[in-house]
PDB file of C-alpha atoms in Angstrom:
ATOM      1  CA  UNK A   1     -45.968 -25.296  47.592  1.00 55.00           C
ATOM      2  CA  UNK A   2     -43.492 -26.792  45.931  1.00 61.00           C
ATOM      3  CA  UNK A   3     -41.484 -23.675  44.806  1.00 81.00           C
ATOM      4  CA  UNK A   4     -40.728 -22.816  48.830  1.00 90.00           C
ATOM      5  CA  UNK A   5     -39.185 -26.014  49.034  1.00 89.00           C
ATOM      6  CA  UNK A   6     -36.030 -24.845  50.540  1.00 92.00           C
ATOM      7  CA  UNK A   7     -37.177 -21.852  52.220  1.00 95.00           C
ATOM      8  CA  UNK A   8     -34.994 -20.505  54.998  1.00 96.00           C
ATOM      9  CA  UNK A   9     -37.595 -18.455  56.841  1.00 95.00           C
ATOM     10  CA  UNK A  10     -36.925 -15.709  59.313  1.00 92.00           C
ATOM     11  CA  UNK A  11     -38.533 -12.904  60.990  1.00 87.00           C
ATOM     12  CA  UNK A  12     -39.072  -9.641  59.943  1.00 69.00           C
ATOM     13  CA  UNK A  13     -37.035  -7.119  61.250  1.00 68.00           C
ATOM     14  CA  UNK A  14     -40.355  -4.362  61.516  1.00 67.00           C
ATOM     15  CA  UNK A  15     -42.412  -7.257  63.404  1.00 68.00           C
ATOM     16  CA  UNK A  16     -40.873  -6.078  66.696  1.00 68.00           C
ATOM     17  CA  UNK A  17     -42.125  -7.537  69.903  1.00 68.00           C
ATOM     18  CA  UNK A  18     -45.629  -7.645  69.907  1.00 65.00           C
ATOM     19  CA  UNK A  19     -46.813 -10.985  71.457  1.00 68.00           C
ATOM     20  CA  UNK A  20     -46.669 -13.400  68.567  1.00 68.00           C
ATOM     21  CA  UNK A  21     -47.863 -11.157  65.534  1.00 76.00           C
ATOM     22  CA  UNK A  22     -45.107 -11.264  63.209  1.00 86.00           C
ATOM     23  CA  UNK A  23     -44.179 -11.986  59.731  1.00 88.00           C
ATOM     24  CA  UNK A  24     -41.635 -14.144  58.454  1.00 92.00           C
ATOM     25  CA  UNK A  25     -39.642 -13.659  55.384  1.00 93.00           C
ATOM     26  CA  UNK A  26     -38.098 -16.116  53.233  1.00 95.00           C
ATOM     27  CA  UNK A  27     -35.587 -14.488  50.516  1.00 93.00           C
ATOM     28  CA  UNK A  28     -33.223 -17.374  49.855  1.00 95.00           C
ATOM     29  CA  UNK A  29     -34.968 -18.632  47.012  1.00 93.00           C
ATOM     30  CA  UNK A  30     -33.989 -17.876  43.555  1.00 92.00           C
ATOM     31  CA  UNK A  31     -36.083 -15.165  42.017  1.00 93.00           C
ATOM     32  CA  UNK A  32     -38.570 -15.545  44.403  1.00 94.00           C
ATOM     33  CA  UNK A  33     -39.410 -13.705  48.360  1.00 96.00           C
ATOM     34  CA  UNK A  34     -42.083 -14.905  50.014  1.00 96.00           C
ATOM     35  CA  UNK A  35     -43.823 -14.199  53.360  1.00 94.00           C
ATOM     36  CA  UNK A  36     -46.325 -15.871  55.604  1.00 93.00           C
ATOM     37  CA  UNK A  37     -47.739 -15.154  59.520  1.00 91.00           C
ATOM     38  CA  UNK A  38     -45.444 -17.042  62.262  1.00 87.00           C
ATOM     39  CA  UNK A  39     -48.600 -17.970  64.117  1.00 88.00           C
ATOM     40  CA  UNK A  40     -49.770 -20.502  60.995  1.00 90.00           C
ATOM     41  CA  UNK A  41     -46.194 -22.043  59.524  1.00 89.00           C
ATOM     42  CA  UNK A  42     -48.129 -24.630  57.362  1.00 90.00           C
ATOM     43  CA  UNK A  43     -50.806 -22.019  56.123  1.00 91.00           C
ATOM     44  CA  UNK A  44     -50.711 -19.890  53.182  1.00 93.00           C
ATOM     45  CA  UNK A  45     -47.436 -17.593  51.957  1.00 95.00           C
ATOM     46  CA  UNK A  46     -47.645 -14.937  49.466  1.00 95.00           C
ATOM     47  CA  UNK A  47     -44.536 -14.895  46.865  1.00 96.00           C
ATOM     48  CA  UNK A  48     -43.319 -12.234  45.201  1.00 96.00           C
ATOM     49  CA  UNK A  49     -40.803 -11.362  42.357  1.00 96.00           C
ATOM     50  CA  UNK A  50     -37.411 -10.125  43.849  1.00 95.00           C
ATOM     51  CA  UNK A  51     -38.060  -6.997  41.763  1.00 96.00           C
ATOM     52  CA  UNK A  52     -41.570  -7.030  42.988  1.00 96.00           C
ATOM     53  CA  UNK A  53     -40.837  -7.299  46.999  1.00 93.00           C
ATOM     54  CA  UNK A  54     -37.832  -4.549  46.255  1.00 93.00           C
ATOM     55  CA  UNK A  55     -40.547  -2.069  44.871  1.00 93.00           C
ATOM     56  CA  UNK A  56     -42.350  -2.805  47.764  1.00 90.00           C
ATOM     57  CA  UNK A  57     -40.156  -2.545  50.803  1.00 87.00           C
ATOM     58  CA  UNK A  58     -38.349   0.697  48.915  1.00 89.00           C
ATOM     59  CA  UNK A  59     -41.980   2.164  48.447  1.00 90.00           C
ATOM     60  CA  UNK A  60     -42.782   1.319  52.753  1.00 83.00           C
ATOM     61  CA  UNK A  61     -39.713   3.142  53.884  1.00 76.00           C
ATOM     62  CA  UNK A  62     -40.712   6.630  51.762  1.00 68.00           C
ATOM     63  CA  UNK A  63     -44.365   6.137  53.421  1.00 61.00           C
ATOM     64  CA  UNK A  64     -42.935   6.548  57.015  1.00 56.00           C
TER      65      UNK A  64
END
């Protein structure tokens, strides 16, 4: 994963406390987010275009 070279990850703000479950978000890369499960660092991430991830989260805050 060469393209998340760099990646400054952090925590979601909605993962909350709940024992471990989170998500991290990494959003310091240039055009790029991308996201992966704290429990498995090394494991898979999913990337997304900035415009892409800004859809999304906009879209999750209307579905509340």
């Amino acid at each position: 994963m060469a393209e998340l070279t760099g990646a400054q990850w952090r925590k979601s703000t909605r993962s909350g406390d709940n024992g471990g479950n989170c998500v991290e978000v990494a959003d310091n890369l240039p055009g790029l987010v991308a996201i992966r499960d704290s429990k498995d660092p090394a494991g898979p991430a999913l990337t997304f275009t900035v415009n892409a991830w800004t859809d999304f989260v906009r879209s999750t805050k209307f579905a509340r």
